Coordinates of C-alpha atoms and ligand atoms in Angstrom, one line a residue:
X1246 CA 127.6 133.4 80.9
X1247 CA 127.5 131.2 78.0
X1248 CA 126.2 127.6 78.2
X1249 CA 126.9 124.5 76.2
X1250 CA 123.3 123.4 77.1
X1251 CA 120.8 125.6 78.0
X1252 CA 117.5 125.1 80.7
X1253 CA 114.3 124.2 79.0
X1254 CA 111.4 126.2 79.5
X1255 CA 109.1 124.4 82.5
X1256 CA 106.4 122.3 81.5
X1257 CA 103.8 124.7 82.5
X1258 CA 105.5 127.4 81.2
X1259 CA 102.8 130.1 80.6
X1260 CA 102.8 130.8 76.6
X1261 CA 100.3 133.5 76.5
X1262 CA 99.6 137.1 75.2
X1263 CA 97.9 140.1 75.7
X1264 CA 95.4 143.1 75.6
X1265 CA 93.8 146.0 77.2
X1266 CA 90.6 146.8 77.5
X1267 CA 90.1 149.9 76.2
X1268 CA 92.2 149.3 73.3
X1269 CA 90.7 145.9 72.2
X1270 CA 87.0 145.7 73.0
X1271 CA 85.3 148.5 71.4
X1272 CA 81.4 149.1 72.2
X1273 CA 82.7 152.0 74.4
X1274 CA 78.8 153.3 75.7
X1275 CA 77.0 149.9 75.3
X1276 CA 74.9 147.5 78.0
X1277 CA 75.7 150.7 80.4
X1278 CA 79.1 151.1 80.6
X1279 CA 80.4 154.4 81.8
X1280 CA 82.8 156.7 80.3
X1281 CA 86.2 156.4 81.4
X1282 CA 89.6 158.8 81.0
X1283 CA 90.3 157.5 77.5
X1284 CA 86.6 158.3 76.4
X1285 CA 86.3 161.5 77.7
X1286 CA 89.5 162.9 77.7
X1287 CA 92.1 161.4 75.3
X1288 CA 93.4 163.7 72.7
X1289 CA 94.8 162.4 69.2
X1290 CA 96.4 163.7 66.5
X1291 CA 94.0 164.8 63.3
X1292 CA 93.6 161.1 61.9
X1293 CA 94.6 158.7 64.2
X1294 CA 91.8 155.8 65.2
X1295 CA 89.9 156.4 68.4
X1296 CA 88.7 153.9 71.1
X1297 CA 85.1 154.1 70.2
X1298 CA 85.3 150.5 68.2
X1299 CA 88.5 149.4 68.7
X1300 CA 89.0 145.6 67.4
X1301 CA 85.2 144.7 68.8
X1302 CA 86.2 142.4 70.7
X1303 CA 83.3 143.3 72.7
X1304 CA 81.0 141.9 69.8
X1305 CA 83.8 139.0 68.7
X1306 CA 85.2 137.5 71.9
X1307 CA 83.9 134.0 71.1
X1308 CA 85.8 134.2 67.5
X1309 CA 88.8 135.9 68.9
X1310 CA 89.0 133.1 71.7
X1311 CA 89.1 130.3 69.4
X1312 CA 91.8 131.8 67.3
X1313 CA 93.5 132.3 70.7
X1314 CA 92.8 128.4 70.8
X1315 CA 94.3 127.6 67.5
X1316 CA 97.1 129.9 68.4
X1317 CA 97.7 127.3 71.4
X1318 CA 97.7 129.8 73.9
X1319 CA 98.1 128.7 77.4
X1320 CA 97.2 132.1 78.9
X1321 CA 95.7 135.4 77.6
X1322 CA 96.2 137.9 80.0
X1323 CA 93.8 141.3 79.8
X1324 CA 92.0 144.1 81.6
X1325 CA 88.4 144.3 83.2
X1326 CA 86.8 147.9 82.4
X1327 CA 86.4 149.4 85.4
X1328 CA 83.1 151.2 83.9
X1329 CA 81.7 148.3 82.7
X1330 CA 81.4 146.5 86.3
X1331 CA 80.7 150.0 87.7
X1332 CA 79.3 152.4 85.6
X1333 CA 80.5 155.7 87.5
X1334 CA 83.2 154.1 89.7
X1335 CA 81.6 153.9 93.1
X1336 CA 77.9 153.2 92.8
X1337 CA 75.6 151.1 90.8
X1338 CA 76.8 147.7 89.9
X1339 CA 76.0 146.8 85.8
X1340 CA 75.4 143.0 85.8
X1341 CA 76.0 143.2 82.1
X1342 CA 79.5 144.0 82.4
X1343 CA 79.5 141.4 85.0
X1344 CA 78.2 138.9 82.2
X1345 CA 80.5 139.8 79.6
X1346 CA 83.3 138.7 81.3
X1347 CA 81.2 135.6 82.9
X1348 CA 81.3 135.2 79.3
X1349 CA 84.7 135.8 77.7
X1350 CA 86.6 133.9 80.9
X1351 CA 84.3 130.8 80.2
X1352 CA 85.0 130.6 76.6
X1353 CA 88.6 130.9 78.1
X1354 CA 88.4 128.1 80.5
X1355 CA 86.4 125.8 77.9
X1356 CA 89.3 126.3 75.8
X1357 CA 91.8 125.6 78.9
X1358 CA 93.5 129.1 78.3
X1359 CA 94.5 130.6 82.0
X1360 CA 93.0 134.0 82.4
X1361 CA 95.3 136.5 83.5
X1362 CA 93.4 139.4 84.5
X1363 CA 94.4 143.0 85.2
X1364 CA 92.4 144.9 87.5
X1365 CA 93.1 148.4 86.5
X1366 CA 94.7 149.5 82.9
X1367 CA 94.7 153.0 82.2
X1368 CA 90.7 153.5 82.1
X1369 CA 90.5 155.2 85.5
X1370 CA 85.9 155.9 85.3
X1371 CA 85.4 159.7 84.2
X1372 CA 83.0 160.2 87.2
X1373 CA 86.1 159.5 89.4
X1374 CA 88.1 161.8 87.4
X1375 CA 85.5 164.5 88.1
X1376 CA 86.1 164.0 91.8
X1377 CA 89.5 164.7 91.9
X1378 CA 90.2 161.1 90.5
X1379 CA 93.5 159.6 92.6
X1380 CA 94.0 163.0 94.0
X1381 CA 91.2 162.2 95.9
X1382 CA 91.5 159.2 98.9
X1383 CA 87.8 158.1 98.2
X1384 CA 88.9 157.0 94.8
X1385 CA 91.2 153.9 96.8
X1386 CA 88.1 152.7 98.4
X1387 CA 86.2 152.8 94.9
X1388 CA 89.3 150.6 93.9
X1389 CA 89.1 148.5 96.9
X1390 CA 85.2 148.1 96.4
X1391 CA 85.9 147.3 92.6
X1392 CA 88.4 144.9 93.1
X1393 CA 86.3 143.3 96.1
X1394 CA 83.6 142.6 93.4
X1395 CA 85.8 141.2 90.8
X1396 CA 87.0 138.6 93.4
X1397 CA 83.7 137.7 94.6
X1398 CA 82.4 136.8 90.9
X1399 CA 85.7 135.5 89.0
X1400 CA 87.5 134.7 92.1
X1401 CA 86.7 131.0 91.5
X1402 CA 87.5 131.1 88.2
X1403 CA 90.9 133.7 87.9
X1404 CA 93.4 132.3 89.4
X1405 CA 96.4 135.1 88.1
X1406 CA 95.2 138.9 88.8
X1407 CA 97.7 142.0 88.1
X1408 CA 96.7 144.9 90.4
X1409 CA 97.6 148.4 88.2
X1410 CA 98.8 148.6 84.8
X1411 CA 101.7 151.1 84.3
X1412 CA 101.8 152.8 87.3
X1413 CA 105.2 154.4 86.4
X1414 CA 103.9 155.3 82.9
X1415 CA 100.6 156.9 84.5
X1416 CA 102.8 158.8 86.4
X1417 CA 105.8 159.6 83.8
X1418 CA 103.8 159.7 81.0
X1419 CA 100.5 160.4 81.8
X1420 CA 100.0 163.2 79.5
X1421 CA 101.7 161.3 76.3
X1422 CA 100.0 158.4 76.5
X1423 CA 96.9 160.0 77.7
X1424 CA 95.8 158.5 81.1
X1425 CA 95.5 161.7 83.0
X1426 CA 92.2 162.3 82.8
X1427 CA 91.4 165.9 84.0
X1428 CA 92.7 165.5 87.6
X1429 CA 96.1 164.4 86.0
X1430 CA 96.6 168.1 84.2
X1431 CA 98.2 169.0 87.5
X1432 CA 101.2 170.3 89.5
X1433 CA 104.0 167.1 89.7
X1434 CA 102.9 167.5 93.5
X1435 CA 99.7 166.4 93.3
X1436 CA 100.8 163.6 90.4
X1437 CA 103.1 161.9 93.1
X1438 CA 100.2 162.6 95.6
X1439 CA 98.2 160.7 93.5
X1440 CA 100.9 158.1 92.9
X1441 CA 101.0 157.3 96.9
X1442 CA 96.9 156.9 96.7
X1443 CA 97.6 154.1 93.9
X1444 CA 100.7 152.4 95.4
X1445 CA 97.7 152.2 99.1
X1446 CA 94.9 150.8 96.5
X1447 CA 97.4 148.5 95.1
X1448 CA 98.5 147.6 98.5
X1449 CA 95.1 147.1 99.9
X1450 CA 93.5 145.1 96.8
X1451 CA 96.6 142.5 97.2
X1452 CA 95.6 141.9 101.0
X1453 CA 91.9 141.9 99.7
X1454 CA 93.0 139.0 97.1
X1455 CA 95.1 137.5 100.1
X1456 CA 92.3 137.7 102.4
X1457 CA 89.4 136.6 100.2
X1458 CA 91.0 134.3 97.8
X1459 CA 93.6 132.2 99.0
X1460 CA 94.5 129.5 96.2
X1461 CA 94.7 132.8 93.7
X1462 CA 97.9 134.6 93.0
X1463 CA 98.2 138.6 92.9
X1464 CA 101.1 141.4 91.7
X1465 CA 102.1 144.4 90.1
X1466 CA 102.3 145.4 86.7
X1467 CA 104.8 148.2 85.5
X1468 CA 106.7 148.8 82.8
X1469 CA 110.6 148.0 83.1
X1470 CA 113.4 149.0 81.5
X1471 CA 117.3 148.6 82.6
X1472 CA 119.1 151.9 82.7
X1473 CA 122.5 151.9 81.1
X1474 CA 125.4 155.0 81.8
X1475 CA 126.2 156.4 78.4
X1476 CA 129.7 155.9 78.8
X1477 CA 131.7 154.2 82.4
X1478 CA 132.3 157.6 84.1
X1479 CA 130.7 157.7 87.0
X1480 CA 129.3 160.7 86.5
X1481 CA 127.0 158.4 83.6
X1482 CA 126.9 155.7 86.5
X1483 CA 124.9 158.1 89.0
X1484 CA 122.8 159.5 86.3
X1485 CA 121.7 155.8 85.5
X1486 CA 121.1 154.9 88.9
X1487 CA 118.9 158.2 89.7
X1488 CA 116.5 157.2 86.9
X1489 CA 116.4 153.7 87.8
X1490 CA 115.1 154.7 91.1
X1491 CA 112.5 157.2 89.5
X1492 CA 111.4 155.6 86.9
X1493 CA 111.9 151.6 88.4
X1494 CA 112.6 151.1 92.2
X1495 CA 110.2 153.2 93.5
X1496 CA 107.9 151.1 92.3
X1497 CA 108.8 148.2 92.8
X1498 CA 110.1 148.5 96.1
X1499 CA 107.0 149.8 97.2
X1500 CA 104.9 146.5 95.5
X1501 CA 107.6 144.3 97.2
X1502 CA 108.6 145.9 100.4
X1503 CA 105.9 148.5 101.0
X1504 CA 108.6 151.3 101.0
X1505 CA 109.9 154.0 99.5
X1506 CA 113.1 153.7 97.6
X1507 CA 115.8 155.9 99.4
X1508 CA 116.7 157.7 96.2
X1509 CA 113.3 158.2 94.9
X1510 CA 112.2 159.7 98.1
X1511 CA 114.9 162.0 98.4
X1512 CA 114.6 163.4 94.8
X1513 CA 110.8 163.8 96.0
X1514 CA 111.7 165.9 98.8
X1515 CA 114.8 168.1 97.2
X1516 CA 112.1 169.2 94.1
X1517 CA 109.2 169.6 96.9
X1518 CA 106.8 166.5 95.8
X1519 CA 106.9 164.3 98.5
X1520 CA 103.6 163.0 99.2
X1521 CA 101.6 163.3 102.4
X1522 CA 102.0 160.0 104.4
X1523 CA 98.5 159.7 106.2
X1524 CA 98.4 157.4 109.7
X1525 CA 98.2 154.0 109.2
X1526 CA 99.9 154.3 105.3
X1527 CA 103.1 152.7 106.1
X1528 CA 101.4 149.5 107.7
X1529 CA 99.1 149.0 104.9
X1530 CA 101.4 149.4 102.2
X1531 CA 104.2 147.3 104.5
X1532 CA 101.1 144.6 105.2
X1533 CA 101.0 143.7 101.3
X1534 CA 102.6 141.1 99.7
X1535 CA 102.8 140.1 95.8
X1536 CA 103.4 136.6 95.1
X1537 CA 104.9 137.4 91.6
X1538 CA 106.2 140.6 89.8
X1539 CA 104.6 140.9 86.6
X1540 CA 106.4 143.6 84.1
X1541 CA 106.1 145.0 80.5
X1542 CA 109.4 144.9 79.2
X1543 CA 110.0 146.9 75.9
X1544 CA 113.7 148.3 75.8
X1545 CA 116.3 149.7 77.8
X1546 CA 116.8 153.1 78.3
X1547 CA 120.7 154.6 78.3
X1548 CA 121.0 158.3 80.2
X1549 CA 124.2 160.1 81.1
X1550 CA 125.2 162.7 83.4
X1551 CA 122.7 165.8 84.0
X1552 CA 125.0 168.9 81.9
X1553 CA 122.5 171.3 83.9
X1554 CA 120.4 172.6 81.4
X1555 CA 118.3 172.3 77.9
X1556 CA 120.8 170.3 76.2
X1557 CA 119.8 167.4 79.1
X1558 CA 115.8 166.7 77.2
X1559 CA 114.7 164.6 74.6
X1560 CA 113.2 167.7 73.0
X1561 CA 110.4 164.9 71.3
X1562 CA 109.0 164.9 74.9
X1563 CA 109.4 161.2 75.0
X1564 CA 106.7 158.0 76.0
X1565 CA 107.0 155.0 77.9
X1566 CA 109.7 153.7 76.2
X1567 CA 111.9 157.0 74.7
X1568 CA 113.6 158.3 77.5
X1569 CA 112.9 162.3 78.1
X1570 CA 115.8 163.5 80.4
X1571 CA 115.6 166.0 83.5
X1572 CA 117.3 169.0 84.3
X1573 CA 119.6 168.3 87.2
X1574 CA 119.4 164.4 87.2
X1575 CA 120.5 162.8 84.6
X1576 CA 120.5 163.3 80.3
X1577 CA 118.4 161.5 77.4
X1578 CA 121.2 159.5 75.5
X1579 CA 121.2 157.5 72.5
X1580 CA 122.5 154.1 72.9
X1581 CA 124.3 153.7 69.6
X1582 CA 124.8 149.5 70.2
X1583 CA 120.6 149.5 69.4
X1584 CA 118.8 149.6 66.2
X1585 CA 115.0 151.4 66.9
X1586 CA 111.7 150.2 65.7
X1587 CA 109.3 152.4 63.1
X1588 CA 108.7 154.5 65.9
X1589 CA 112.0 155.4 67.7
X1590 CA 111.8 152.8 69.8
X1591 CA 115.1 150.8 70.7
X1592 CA 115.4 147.2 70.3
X1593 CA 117.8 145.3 72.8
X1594 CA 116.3 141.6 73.5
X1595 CA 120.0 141.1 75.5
X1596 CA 118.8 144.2 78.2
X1597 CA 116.0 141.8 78.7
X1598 CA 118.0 139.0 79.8
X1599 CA 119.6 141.8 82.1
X1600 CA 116.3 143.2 83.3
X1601 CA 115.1 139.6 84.1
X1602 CA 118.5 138.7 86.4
X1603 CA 118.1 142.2 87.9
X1604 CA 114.9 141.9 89.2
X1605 CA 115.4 138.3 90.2
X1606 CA 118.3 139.4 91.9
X1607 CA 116.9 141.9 94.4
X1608 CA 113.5 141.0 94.7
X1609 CA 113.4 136.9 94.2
X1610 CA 110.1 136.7 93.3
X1611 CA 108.7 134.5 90.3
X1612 CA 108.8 136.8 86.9
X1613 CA 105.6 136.8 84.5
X1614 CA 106.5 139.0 81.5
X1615 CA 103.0 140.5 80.6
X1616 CA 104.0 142.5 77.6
X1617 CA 106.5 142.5 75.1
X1618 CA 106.6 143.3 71.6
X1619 CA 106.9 145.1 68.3
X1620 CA 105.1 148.1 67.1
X1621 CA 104.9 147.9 63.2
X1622 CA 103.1 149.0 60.1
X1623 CA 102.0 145.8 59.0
X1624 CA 100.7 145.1 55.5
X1625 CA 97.7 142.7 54.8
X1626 CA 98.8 141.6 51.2
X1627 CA 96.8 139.0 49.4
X1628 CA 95.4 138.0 52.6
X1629 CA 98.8 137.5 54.3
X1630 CA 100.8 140.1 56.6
X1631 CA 104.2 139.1 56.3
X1632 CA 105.5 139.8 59.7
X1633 CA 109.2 138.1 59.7
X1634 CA 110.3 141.5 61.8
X1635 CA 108.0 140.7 64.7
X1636 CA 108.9 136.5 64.0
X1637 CA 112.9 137.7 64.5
X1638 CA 112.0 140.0 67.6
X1639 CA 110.4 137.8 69.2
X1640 CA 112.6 134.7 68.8
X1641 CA 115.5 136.9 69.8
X1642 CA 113.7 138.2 72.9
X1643 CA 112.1 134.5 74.0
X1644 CA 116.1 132.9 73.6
X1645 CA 116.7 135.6 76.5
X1646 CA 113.8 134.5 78.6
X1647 CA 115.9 130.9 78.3
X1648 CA 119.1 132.2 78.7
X1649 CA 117.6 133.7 82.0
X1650 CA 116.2 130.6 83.0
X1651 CA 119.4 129.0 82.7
X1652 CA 121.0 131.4 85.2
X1653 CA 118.6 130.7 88.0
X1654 CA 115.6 133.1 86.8
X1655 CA 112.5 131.7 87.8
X1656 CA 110.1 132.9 85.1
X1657 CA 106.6 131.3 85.1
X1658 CA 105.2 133.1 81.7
X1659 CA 105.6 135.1 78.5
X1660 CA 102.7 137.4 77.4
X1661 CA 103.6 139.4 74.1
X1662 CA 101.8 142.7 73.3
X1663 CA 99.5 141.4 71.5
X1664 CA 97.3 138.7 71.3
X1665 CA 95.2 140.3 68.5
X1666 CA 95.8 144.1 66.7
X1667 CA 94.6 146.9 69.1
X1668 CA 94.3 150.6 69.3
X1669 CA 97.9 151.6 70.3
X1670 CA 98.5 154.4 73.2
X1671 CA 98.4 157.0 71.5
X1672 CA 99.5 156.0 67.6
X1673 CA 96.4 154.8 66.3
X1674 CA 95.7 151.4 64.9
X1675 CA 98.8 151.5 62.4
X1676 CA 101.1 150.8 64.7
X1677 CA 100.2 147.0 65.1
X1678 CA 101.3 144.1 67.3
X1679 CA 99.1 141.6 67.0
X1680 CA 99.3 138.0 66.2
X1681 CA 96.6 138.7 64.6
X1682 CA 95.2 141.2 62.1
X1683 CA 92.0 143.3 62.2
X1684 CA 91.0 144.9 59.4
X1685 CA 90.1 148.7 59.7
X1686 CA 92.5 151.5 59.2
X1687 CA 92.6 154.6 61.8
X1688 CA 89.5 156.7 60.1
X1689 CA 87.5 153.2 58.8
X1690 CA 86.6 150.3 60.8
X1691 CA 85.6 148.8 57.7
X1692 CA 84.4 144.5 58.4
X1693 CA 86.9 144.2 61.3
X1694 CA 87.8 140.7 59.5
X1695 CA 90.9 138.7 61.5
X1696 CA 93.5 137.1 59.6
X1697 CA 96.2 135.2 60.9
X1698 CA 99.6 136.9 60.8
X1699 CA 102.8 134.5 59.3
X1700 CA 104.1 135.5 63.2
X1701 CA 100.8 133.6 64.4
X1702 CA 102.0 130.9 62.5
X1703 CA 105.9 130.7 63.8
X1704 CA 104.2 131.3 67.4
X1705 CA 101.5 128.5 67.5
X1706 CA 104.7 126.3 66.7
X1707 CA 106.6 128.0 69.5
X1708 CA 104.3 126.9 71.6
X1709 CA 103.7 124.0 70.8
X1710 CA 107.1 122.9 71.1
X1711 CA 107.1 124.5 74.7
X1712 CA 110.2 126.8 73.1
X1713 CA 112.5 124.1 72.2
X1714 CA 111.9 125.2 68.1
X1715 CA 113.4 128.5 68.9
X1716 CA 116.5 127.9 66.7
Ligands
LIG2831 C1 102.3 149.7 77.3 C2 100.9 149.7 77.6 O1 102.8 150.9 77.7 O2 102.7 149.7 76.0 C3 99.9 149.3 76.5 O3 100.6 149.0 78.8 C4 100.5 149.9 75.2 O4 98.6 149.7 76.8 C5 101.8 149.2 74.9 O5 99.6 149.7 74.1 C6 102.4 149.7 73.6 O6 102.5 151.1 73.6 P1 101.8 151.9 72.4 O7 102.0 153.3 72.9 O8 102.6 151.6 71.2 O9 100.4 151.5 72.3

C-alpha cells in the first residue's frame, strides 16, 4: 500500500539501541564472575579479537551512558551476565555483579534512558555446561532461580525484560556463532531436547515476571527473517514455508501459544528429534504469556525447492543470517533483487516492512525491534568514521518501521545493533556496528578511546525529531 500521508511514530516511541554482554563489557574473570560458554569454549579464527576485554564497558559504563545521553537515547536495551549474578550458575550469589548493574541501570534512569534488559544472551555459565548444560532439566530451575533474583533486585527499576536471546540461532547456529558450549557438540536430538528445556525456562521465567512483577512487561527475543520461494512454483512455495516453520514459527508459536508449530513438529518426528514432553510441560509452556514479541531482524532469507541432494547446501555452512539449506526440505537460494553487506549478508529494509505485518498479523502483539543493523569495516580517519552506509541503512530500514505503522502495526520501539562497537559473533571487532567507535583492533585493545560516528550524529537528530527528519 502506498500512502499520500504516512502515521507518525508515537510519542513514546522507544528510540533505543543495543548490546550484549559478553560482547560489550570486557573484564571477563573480575569481581568473581564465572566463566561462561563464550570464555571457555568459543573458537576463533587465528586473529580475530576475543571476549576477554571487549569495549570495557565494564570499566566505562558511566562514559558510555552519557554518550548514550547525548545520543538521545530513550532506551538501551542489553544483557545481564549470567556469571556475574551467579558465578557457577546455581549457587553462590556475587553481590558485585549485583552492584554493577545497581550501577549501570541507575546511571540509566538518572539519564531517563528505559532499560531494556535481556535475561539470557548466549553466555549460558560453563559450570552449567559441564552438567550437561540445557540437556540437563536442573539447568531450567538455575534459570528460573536466576531470573527470580534479577526481579527481586531490578524489578523496581526494569520495567521491559526479554527472556532468551536467539533461541533459534542457539539452536540453528550454535556451532557458527559459538554458543554451544560442550553440551551443544551433540546429536540434533539432544539440541532440540535442549531446545524444549529453554522454550519451559522461557515459559516459566515469563510467569515468574507475571507473578512477581506485575506493572513490568516480559517476551521473547529471536531472530526473524521472512522466507521468500525462489521463484512462484509451488514447489519454491512449500520449501519457504518448511523453513519458516523451522527456523520462525516454532518459536514463536511456542512464546505465544505455548505450542508446537504443526510443521515443525512433524519435521521433528519424520528425522527422529522430537523431544521428550515430560508431565505437566504442556501446561507450563500453555500457562505463559508475553506481553510483546521482541525480534532481531537482519534480512530475509529466499530458499527453493529441496533437489534431494548436495546441490541443496550453502557449502559456506551459513550463520544467523546466510541461509545453509537441508537435504530433503528446502534449497539455499540467492535472492538476486538484494545487494549483501561486507560479509554476505543481504540487505532488504522492504522484507522488514513484510516481517513486521506478518508477525502482527498472526500473533497481534505489540512489536519491539531489538536489533537491527549493519556489519561494516569502519575507518576512524582524522578522528571521524564516515559511516554514510550504516546512515542510508538505517534510514531505509526506520521508513519501513513507519510504513508498518501506517498499516495498523503496533510497534512500541527500535533498538539498532549497536549502541556502541562490540565484539561481533564470531568476526572479531572489525566487523563494527556501533554508533559509536572504540578504538582497538582484533589483536590490540590499544586506549579503548570512543568517538562519535557521523551515523551517531544523523541518529541523535532522528531522534530527536521522533523520526519525522527521515527524508
Ligand atoms: C545477533 C546476535 O545474531 O546478531 C548478536 O544477537 C550479534 O549477538 C548480532 O552480534 C550480529 O551478528 P554478528 O555475528 O555479526 O556479531
Amino acid at each position: 500500500m502506498q500512502y499520500q500521508q504516512l502515521r507518525p511514530f508515537p510519542g513514546d516511541f522507544l528510540w533505543g539501541a543495543s548490546t550484549s554482554a559478553y560482547q560489550v563489557e570486557g573484564a571477563w574473570n573480575e569481581d568473581g564472575k564465572g566463566p561462561s560458554v563464550i570464555d571457555t569454549h568459543v573458537k576463533r579464527p587465528e586473529g580475530v579479537a576475543d571476549f576477554t576485554v571487549a569495549s570495557d564497558h565494564y570499566h566505562r559504563y558511566a562514559e558510555d551512558v552519557a554518550l548514550f545521553a547525548e545520543l538521545g537515547l530513550r532506551a538501551y536495551r542489553f544483557s545481564i551476565a549470567w556469571t556475574r549474578i551467579v558465578p557457577d550458575g546455581d549457587g553462590e550469589v556475587n553481590r558485585a555483579g549485583i552492584a554493577f548493574y545497581h550501577q549501570l541501570i541507575d546511571e540509566l534512569r538518572s539519564k531517563d534512558i528505559e532499560p531494556i534488559v535481556t535475561l539470557y544472551h548466549f553466555d549460558l555459565p560453563a559450570a552449567l555446561d559441564e552438567r550437561g548444560g540445557w540437556s540437563n532439566r536442573a539447568t531450567v530451575d538455575a534459570f528460573v532461580r536466576y531470573a527470580r533474583i534479577l526481579f527481586e533486585e531490578f524489578g523496581d527499576k526494569v520495567r521491559y525484560w526479554l527472556t532468551i536471546n536467539e533461541q533459534n540461532m542457539m539452536i540453528l547456529h550454535g556451532r557458527a556463532i559459538g554458543t554451544t558450549g560442550r553440551s551443544g557438540e551433540a546429536s540434533k536430538r539432544v539440541i532440540y531436547q535442549q531446545n524444549h528445556n529453554m522454550f519451559l525456562a522461557q515459559a516459566r521465567a515469563m510467569a515468574l515476571c507475571h507473578e512477581t512483577l506485575p506493572e513490568a512487561k516480559i517476551g521473547p527475543a529471536p531472530n526473524i527473517v521472512s522466507v521468500y520461494p525462489a521463484t512462484c512454483a509451488p514447489e519454491d512455495v512449500i520449501a519457504a514455508d518448511n523453513w519458516d516453520a523451522i527456523r520462525n514459527l516454532l518459536y514463536l508459536d511456542l512464546a505465544v501459544h505455548g505450542s508446537y508449530h504443526p510443521l515443525a513438529w512433524a519435521y521433528l518426528v519424520e528425522r527422529g528429534w522430537e523431544p521428550e514432553i515430560a508431565d505437566g510441560d504442556l501446561e507450563t509452556l500453555t500457562n505463559a504469556k508475553p506481553d510483546f514479541i521482541a525480534f532481531n531482524y537482519y534480512s530475509t532469507q529466499t530458499v527453493g525447492a529441496s533437489r534431494g541432494d548436495a546441490s541443496d547446501l550453502q557449502l559456506r555452512g551459513g550463520d544467523q543470517q546466510i541461509v545453509r539449506g537441508e537435504i530433503g526440505l528446502y534449497r539455499a537460494a540467492k535472492n538476486e533483487h538484494l545487494p549483501t553487506n561486507a560479509f554476505g549478508w543481504e540487505i532488504d529494509p522492504v522484507g522488514f516492512r513484510t516481517t513486521m505485518r506478518r508477525l502482527w498479523d498472526r500473533y497481534r502483539l505489540p512489536l519491539i525491534i531489538t536489533e537491527n543493523g549493519l556489519g561494516a569495516y569502519d575507518e576512524l580517519v582524522d578522528g571521524r568514521v564516515r559511516d554514510d552506509y550504516r546512515i542510508d541503512y538505517l534510514r531505509r530500514h526506520i521508513e519501513q518501521i513507519q510504513l508498518a505503522i501506517s498499516d495498523g502495526v503496533d510497534v512500541f520501539g527500535y533498538c539498532p545493533w549497536t549502541a556502541i562497537d562490540v565484539v561481533s559473533t564470531h568476526q572479531g571487532i572489525s566487523k563494527r556496528y556501533g554508533f559509536i567507535h572504540v578504538n582497538r583492533d582484533e589483536n590490540d585493545p590499544r586506549d579503548l578511546a570512543r568517538t562519535k560516528k557521523d551515523s551517531f550524529h544523523w541518529y541523535r537528530g532522528i531522534i530527536a525529531g521522533n523520526g519525522a527528519d527521515l527524508h
